[in-house]
PDB file of C-alpha atoms in Angstrom:
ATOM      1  CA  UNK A   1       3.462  -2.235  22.565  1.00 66.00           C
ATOM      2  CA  UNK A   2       0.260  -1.197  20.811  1.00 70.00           C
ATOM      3  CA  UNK A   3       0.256   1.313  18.079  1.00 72.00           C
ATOM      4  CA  UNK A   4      -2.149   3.227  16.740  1.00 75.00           C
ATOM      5  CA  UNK A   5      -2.028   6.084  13.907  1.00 72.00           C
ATOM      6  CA  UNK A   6      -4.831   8.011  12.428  1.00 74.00           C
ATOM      7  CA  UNK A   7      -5.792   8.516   8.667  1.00 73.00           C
ATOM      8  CA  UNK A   8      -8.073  11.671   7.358  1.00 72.00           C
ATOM      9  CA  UNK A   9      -9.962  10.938   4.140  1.00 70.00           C
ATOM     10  CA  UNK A  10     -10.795  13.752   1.435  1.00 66.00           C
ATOM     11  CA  UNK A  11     -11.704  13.118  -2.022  1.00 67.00           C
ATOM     12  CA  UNK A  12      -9.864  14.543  -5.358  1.00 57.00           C
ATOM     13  CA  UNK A  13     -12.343  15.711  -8.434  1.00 60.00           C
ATOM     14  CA  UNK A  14     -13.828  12.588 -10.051  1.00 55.00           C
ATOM     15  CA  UNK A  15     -12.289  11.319 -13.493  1.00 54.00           C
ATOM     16  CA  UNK A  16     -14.205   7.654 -13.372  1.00 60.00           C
ATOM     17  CA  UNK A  17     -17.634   6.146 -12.621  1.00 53.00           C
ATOM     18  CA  UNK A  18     -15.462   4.605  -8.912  1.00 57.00           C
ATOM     19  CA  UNK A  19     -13.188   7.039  -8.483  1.00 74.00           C
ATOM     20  CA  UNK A  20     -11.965   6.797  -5.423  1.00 81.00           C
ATOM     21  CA  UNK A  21     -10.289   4.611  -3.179  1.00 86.00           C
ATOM     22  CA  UNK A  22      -8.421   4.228  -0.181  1.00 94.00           C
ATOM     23  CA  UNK A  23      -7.094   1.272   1.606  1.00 95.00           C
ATOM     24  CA  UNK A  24      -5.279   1.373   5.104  1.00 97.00           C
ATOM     25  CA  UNK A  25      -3.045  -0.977   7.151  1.00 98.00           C
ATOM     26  CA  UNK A  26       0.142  -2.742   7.277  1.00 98.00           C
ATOM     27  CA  UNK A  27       2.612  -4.434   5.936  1.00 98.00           C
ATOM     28  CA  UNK A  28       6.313  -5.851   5.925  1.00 96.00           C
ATOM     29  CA  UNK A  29       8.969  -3.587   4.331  1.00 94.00           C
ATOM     30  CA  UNK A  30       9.812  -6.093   1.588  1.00 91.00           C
ATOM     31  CA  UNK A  31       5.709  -6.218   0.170  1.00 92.00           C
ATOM     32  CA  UNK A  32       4.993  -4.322  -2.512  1.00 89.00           C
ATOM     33  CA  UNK A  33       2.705  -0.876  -2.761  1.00 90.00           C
ATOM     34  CA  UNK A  34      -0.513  -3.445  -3.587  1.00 91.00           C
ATOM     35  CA  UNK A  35      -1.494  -3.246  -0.277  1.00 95.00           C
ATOM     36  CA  UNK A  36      -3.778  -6.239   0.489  1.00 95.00           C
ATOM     37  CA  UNK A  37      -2.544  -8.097  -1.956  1.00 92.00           C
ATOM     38  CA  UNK A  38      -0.073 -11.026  -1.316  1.00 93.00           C
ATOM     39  CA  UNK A  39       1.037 -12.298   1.820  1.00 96.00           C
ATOM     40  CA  UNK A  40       2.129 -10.419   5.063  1.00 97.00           C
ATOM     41  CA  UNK A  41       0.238  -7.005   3.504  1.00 98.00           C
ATOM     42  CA  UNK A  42      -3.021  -6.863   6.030  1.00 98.00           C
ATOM     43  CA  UNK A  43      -5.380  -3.842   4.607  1.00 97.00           C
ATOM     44  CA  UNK A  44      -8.870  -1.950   4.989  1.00 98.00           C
ATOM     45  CA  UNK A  45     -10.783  -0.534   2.381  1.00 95.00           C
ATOM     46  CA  UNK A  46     -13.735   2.065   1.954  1.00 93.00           C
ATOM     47  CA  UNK A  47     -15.750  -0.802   0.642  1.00 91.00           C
ATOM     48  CA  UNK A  48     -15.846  -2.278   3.940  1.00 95.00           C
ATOM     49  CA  UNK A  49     -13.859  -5.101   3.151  1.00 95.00           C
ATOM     50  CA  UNK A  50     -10.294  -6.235   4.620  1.00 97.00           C
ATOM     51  CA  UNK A  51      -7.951  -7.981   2.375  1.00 96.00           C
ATOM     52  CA  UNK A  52      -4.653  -9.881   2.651  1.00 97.00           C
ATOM     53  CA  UNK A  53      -3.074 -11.971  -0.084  1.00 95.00           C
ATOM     54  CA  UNK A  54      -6.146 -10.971  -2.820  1.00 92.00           C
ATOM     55  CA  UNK A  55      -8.750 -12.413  -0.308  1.00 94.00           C
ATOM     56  CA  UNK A  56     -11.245 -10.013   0.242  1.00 94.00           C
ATOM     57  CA  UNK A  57     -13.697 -10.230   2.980  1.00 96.00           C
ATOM     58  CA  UNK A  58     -16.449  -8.316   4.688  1.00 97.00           C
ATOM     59  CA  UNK A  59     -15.391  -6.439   7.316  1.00 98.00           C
ATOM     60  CA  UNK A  60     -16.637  -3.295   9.788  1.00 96.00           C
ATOM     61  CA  UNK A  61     -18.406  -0.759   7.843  1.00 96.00           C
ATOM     62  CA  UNK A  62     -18.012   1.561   4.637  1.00 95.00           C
ATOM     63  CA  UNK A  63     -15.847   4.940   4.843  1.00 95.00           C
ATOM     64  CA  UNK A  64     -15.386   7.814   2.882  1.00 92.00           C
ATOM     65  CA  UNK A  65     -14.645  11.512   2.723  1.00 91.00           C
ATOM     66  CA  UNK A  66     -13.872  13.234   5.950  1.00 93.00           C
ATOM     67  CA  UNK A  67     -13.956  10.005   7.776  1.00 95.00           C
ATOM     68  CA  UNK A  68     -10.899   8.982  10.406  1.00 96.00           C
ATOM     69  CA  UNK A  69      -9.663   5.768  10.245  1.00 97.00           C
ATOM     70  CA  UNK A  70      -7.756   4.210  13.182  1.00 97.00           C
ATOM     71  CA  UNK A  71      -5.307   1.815  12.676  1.00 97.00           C
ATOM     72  CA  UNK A  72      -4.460  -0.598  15.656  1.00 97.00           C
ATOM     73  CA  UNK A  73      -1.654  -3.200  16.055  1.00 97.00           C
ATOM     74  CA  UNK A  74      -1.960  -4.885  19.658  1.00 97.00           C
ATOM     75  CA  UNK A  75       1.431  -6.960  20.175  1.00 94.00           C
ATOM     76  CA  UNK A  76      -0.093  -7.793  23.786  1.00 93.00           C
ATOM     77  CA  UNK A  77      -1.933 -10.589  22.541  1.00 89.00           C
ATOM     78  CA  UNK A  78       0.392 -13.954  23.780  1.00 91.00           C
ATOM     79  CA  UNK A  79       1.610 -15.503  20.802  1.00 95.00           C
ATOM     80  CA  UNK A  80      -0.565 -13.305  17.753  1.00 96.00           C
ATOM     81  CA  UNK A  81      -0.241  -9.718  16.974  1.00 97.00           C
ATOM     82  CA  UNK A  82      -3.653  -8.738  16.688  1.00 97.00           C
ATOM     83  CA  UNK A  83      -4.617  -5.780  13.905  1.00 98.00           C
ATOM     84  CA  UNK A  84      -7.609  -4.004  14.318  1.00 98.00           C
ATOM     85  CA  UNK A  85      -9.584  -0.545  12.923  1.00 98.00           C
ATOM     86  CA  UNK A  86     -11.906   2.096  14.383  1.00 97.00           C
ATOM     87  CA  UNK A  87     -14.147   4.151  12.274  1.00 97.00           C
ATOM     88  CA  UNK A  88     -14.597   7.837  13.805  1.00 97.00           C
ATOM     89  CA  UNK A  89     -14.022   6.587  17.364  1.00 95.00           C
ATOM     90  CA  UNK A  90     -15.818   3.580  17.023  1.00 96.00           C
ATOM     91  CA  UNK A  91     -14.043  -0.167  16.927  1.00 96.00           C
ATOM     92  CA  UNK A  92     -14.625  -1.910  14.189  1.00 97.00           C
ATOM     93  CA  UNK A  93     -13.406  -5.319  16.164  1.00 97.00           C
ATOM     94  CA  UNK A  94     -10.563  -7.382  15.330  1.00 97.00           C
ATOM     95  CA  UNK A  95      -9.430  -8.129  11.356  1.00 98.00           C
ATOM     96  CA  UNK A  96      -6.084 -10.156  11.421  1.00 98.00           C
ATOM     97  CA  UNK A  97      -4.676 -12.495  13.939  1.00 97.00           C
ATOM     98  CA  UNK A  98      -1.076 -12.862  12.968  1.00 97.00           C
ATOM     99  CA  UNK A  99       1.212 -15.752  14.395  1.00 97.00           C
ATOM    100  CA  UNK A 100       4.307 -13.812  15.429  1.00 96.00           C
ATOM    101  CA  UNK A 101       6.341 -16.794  14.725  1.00 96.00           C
ATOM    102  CA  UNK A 102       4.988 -16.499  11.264  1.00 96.00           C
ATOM    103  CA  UNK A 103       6.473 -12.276  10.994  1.00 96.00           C
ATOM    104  CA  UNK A 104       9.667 -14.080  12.250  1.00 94.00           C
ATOM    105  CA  UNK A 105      10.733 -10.713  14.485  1.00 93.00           C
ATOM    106  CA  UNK A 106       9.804  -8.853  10.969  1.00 95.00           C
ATOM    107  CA  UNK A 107       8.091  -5.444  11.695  1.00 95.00           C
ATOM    108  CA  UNK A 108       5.066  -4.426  10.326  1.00 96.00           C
ATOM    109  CA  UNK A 109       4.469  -0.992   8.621  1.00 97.00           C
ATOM    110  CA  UNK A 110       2.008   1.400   8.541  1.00 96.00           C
ATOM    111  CA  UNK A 111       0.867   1.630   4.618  1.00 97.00           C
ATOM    112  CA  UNK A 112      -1.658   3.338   2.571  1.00 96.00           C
ATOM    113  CA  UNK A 113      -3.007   2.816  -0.846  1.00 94.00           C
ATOM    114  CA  UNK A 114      -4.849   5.469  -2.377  1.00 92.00           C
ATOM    115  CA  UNK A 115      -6.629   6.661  -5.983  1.00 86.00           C
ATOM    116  CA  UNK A 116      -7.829  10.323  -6.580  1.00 85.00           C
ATOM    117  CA  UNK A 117      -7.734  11.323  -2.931  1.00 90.00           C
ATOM    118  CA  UNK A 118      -6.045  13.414  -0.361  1.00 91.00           C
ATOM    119  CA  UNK A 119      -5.144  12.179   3.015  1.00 93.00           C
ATOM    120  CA  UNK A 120      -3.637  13.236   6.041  1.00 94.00           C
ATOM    121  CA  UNK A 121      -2.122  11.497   8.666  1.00 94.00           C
ATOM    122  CA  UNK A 122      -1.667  11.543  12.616  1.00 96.00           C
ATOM    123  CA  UNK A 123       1.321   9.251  14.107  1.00 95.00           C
ATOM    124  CA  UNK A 124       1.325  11.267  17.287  1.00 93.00           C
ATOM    125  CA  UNK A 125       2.182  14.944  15.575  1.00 94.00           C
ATOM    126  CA  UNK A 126      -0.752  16.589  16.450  1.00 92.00           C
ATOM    127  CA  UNK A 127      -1.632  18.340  19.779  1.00 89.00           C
ATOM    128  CA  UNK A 128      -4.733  16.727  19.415  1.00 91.00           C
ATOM    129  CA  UNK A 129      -6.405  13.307  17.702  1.00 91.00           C
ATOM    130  CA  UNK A 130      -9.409  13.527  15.767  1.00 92.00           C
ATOM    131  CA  UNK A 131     -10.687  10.717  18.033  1.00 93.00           C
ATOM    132  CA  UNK A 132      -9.718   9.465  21.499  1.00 91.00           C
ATOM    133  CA  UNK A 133      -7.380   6.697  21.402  1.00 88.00           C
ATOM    134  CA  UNK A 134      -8.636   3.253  23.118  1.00 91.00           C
ATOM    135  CA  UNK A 135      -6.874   2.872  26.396  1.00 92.00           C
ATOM    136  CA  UNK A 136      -3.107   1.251  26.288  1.00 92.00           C
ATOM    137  CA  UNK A 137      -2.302   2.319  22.424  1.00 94.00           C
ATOM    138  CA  UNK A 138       0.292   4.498  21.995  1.00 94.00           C
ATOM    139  CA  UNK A 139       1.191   6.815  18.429  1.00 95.00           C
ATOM    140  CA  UNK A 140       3.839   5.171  16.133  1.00 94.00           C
ATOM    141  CA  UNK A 141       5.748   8.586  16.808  1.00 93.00           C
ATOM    142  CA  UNK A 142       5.574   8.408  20.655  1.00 93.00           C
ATOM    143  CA  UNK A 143       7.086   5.076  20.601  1.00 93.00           C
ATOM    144  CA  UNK A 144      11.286   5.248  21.856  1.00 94.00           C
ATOM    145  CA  UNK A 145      13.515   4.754  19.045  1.00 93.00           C
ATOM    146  CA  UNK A 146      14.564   2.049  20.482  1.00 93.00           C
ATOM    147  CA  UNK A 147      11.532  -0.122  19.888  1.00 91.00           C
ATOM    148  CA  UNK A 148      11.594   1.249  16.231  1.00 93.00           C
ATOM    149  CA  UNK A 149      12.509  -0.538  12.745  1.00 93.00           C
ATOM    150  CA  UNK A 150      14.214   1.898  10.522  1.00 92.00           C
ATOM    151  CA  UNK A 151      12.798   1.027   6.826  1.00 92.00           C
ATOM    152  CA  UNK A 152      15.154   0.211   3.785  1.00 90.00           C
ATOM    153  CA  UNK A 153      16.789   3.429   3.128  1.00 90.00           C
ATOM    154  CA  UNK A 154      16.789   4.690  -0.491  1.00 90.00           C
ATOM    155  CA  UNK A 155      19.665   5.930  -2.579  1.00 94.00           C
ATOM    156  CA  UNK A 156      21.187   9.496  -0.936  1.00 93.00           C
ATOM    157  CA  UNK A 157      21.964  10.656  -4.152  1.00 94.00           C
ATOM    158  CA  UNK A 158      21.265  10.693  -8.228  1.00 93.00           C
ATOM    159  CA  UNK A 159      24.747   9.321  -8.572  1.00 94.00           C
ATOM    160  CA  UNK A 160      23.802   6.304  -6.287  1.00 95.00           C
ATOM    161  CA  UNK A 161      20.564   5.375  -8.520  1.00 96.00           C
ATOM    162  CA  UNK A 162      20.487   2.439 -10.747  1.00 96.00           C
ATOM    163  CA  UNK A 163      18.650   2.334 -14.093  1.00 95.00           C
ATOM    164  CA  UNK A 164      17.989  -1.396 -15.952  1.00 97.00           C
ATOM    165  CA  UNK A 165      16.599  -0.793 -19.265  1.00 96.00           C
ATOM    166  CA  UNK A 166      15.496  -4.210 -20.639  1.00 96.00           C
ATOM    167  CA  UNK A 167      15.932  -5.120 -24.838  1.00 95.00           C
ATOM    168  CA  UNK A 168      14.395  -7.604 -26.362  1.00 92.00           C
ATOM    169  CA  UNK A 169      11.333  -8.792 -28.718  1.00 91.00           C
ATOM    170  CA  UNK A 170       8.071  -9.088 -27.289  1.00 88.00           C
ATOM    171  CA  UNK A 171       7.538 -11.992 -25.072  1.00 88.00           C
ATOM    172  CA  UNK A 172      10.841 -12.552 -25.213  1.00 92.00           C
ATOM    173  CA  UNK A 173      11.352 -13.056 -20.976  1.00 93.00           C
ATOM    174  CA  UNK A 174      12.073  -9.555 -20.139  1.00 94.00           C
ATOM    175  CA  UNK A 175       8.614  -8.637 -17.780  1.00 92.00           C
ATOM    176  CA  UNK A 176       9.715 -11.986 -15.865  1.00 94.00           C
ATOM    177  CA  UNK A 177      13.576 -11.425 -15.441  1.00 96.00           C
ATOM    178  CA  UNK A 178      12.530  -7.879 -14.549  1.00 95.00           C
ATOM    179  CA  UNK A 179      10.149  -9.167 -11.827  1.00 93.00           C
ATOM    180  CA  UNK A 180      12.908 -12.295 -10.712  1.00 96.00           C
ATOM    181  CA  UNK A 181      15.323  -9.646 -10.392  1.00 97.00           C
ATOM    182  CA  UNK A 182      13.586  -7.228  -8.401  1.00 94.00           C
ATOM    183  CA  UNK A 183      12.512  -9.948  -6.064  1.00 92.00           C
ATOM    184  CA  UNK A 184      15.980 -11.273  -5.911  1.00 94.00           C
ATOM    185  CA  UNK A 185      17.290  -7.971  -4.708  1.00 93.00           C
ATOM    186  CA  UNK A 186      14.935  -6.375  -2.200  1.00 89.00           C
ATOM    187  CA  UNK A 187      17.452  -4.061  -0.528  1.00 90.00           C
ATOM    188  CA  UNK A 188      17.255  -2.070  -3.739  1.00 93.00           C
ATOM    189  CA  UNK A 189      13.224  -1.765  -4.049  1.00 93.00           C
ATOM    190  CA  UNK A 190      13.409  -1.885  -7.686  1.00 95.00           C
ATOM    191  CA  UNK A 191      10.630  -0.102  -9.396  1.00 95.00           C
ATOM    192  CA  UNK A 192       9.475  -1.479 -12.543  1.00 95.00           C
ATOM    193  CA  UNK A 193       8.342   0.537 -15.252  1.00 96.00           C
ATOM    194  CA  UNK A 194       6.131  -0.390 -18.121  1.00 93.00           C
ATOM    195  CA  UNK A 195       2.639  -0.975 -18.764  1.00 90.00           C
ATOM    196  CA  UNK A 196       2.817  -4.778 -18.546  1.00 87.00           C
ATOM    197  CA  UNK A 197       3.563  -3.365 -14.145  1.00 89.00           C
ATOM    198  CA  UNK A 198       0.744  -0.675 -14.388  1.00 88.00           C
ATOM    199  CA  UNK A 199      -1.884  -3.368 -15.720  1.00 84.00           C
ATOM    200  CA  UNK A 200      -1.015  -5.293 -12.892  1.00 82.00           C
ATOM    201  CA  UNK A 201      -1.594  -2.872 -10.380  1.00 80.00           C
ATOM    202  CA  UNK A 202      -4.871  -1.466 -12.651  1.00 77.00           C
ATOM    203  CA  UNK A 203      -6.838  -4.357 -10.061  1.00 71.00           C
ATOM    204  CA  UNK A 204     -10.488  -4.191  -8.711  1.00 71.00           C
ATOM    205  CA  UNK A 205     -11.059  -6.573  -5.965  1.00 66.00           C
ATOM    206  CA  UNK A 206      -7.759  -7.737  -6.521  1.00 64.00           C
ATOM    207  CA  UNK A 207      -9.082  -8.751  -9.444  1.00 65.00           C
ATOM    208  CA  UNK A 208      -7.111  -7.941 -13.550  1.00 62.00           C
ATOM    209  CA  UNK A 209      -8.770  -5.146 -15.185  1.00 57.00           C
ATOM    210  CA  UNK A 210      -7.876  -7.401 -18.465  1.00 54.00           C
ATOM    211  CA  UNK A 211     -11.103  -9.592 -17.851  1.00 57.00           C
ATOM    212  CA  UNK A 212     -13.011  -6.561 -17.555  1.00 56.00           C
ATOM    213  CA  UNK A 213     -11.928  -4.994 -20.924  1.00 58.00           C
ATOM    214  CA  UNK A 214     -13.263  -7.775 -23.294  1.00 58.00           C
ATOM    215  CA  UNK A 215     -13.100  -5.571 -26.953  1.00 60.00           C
ATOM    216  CA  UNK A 216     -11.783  -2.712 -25.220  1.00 70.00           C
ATOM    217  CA  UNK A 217      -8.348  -4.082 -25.062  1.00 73.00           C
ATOM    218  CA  UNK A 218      -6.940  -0.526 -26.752  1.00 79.00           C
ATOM    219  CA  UNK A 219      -8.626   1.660 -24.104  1.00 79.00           C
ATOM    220  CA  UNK A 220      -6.699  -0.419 -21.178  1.00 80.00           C
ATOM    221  CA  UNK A 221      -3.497   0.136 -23.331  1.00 84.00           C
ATOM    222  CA  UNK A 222      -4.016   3.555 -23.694  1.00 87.00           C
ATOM    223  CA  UNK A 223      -4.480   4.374 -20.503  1.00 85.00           C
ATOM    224  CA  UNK A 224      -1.282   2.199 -19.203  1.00 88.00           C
ATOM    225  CA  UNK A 225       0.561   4.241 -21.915  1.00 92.00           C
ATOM    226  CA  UNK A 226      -0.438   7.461 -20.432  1.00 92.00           C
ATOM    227  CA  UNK A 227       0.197   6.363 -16.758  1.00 92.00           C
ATOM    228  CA  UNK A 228       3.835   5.224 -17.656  1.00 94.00           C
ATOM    229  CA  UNK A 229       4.747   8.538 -19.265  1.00 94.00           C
ATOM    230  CA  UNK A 230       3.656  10.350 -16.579  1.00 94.00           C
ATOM    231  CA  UNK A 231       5.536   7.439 -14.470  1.00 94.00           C
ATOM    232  CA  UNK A 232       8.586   8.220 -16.165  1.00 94.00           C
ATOM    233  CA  UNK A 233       8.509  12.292 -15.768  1.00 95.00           C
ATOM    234  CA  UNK A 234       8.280  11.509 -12.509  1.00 95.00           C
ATOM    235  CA  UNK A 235      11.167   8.616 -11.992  1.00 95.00           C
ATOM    236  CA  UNK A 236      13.107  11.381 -13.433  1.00 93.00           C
ATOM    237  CA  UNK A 237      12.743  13.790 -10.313  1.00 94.00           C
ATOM    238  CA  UNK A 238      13.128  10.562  -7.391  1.00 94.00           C
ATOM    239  CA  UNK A 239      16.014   9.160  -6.310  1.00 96.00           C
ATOM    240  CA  UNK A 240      15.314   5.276  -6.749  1.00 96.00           C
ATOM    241  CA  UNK A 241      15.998   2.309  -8.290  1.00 97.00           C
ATOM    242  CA  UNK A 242      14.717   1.678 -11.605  1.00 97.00           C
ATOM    243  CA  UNK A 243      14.088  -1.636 -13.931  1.00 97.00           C
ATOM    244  CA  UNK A 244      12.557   0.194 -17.850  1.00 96.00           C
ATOM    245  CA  UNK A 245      10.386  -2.220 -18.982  1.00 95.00           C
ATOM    246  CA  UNK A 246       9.071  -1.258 -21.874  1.00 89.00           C
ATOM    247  CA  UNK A 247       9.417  -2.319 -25.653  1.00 78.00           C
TER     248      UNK A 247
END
C-alpha cells in the first residue's frame, strides 16, 4: 500500500536563540527517539534537510509554524519502498529509496521529533485533510488491521515496570553496560536516565553539543542536570522500563 499521514506545526514560546525544531518521518520500532540518526530512522527537518544515520542532506524546502507536512511511504515501487514529503500540498520529490530486502519484512513507523513546539496530527481521523492527498495513498488509520504492525507494547501496569539503578565510581563502565543492556533487550525499550543520555541526545546536525561548549562545560551540565530531574518527575508518572544512570 501507500501511506500517507499529515503533521500540523505550531511553535511553543522561545527559551533559546534556535528554539524550535521539528523533524518528521519513519522509522523501525527497535530505533531510538533520535530520529534521523542511525540506521533504518529516515527523517525531515524544518531546516530543509533529510537525515538518516547522522547524514544530513539538502532536501525540499524549509517549514515552520502552521505549515502541513505530508509524509509518504510508496511500497508500490518493485523491489524499494520509496519515502517521500509534501509541503502544504506540494511534493517535495522523493528522499529515501529503501531496499525492502534490507527492512527484512520489518515495518516502518510513523515518528516525530520535536523541541518547544506543538503538533497535531492527521492519520485519517479527520473529516477532512488540510491538503488533498496525491492519488493512490491511503491514511495509516484507513489501512485494514490486517495489513497493520502492532508496536512493542509497554508494561500494563506499575507492578510490571522494571527499574535498574546502576552503582559505581565514575567511569567505572556503567553508561556502557547501561547502553549494552538496553540494546540487548529491545522488547523492554529501556529508557536510560542520566545526563551522560541527555548530552547525547542535546545534538545539532547530529552533531555533540560538547564541541560546541568549549569553557562552558558547566552550563551544558547544568542544563542536563535540570532536564534529568524533570526526566525523573516524569518516569515517575509512566509506566516503562527504566535503566538510572546517574552517579
Amino acid at each position: 500500500p501507500q501511506v500517507n499521514e499529515e503533521i500540523s506545526v505550531k511553535h511553543l514560546p522561545p527559551t533559546e536563540p534556535d528554539p524550535h525544531v521539528v523533524r518528521v518521518g519513519w522509522s523501525l520500532d527497535s530505533c531510538s527517539t533520535q530520529l534521523g540518526e542511525e540506521p533504518f530512522s529516515y527523517g525531515y527537518g524544518g531546516t530543509g534537510k533529510k537525515s538518516t544515520n547522522c547524514k544530513f542532506e539538502n532536501y525540499g524546502e524549509t517549514f515552520a509554524e502552521n505549515d502541513v507536512i505530508a509524509c509518504l511511504v510508496d511500497f508500490e515501487c518493485g523491489e524499494e519502498v520509496e519515502m517521500s514529503f509534501m509541503k502544504n500540498g506540494k511534493w517535495l520529490g522523493v528522499a529515501y529509496r529503501v531496499r525492502k530486502e534490507l527492512l527484512g519484512g520489518r515495518a516502518l513507523f510513523p515518528h516525530v521529533l520535536v523541541k518547544n513546539c506543538a503538533i497535531e496530527f492527521n492519520f485519517g481521523q479527520r473529516e477532512d485533510t488540510y491538503f488533498s492527498v496525491p492519488p493512490g495513498f491511503t491514511f495509516i488509520q484507513h489501512l485494514p488491521v490486517a495489513e497493520r504492525v502492532r508496536g512493542t507494547l509497554g508494561p500494563k501496569s506499575k507492578a510490571e515496570c522494571e527499574i535498574l539503578m546502576m552503582v559505581g565510581l565514575p567511569a567505572a563502565g556503567k553508561t556502557t553496560w547501561a547502553v549494552k543492556h538496553a540494546a540487548a533487550n529491545p522488547s523492554k525499550k529501556y529508557n536510560i536516565l542520566g545526563t551522560n543520555a541527555i548530552m547525547d541526545k542535546m545534538r545539532v546536525m547530529g552533531l555533540r553539543r560538547q564541541r560546541n561548549y568549549a569553557g562552558r562545560w558547566d552550563v551544558l551540565i547544568q542544563q542536563a542536570t535540570q532536564c534529568l530531574n524533570r526526566l525523573i518527575q516524569i518516569a515517575a508518572r509512566k509506566k516503562r522500563n527504566y535503566i538510572l544512570d546517574q552517579v
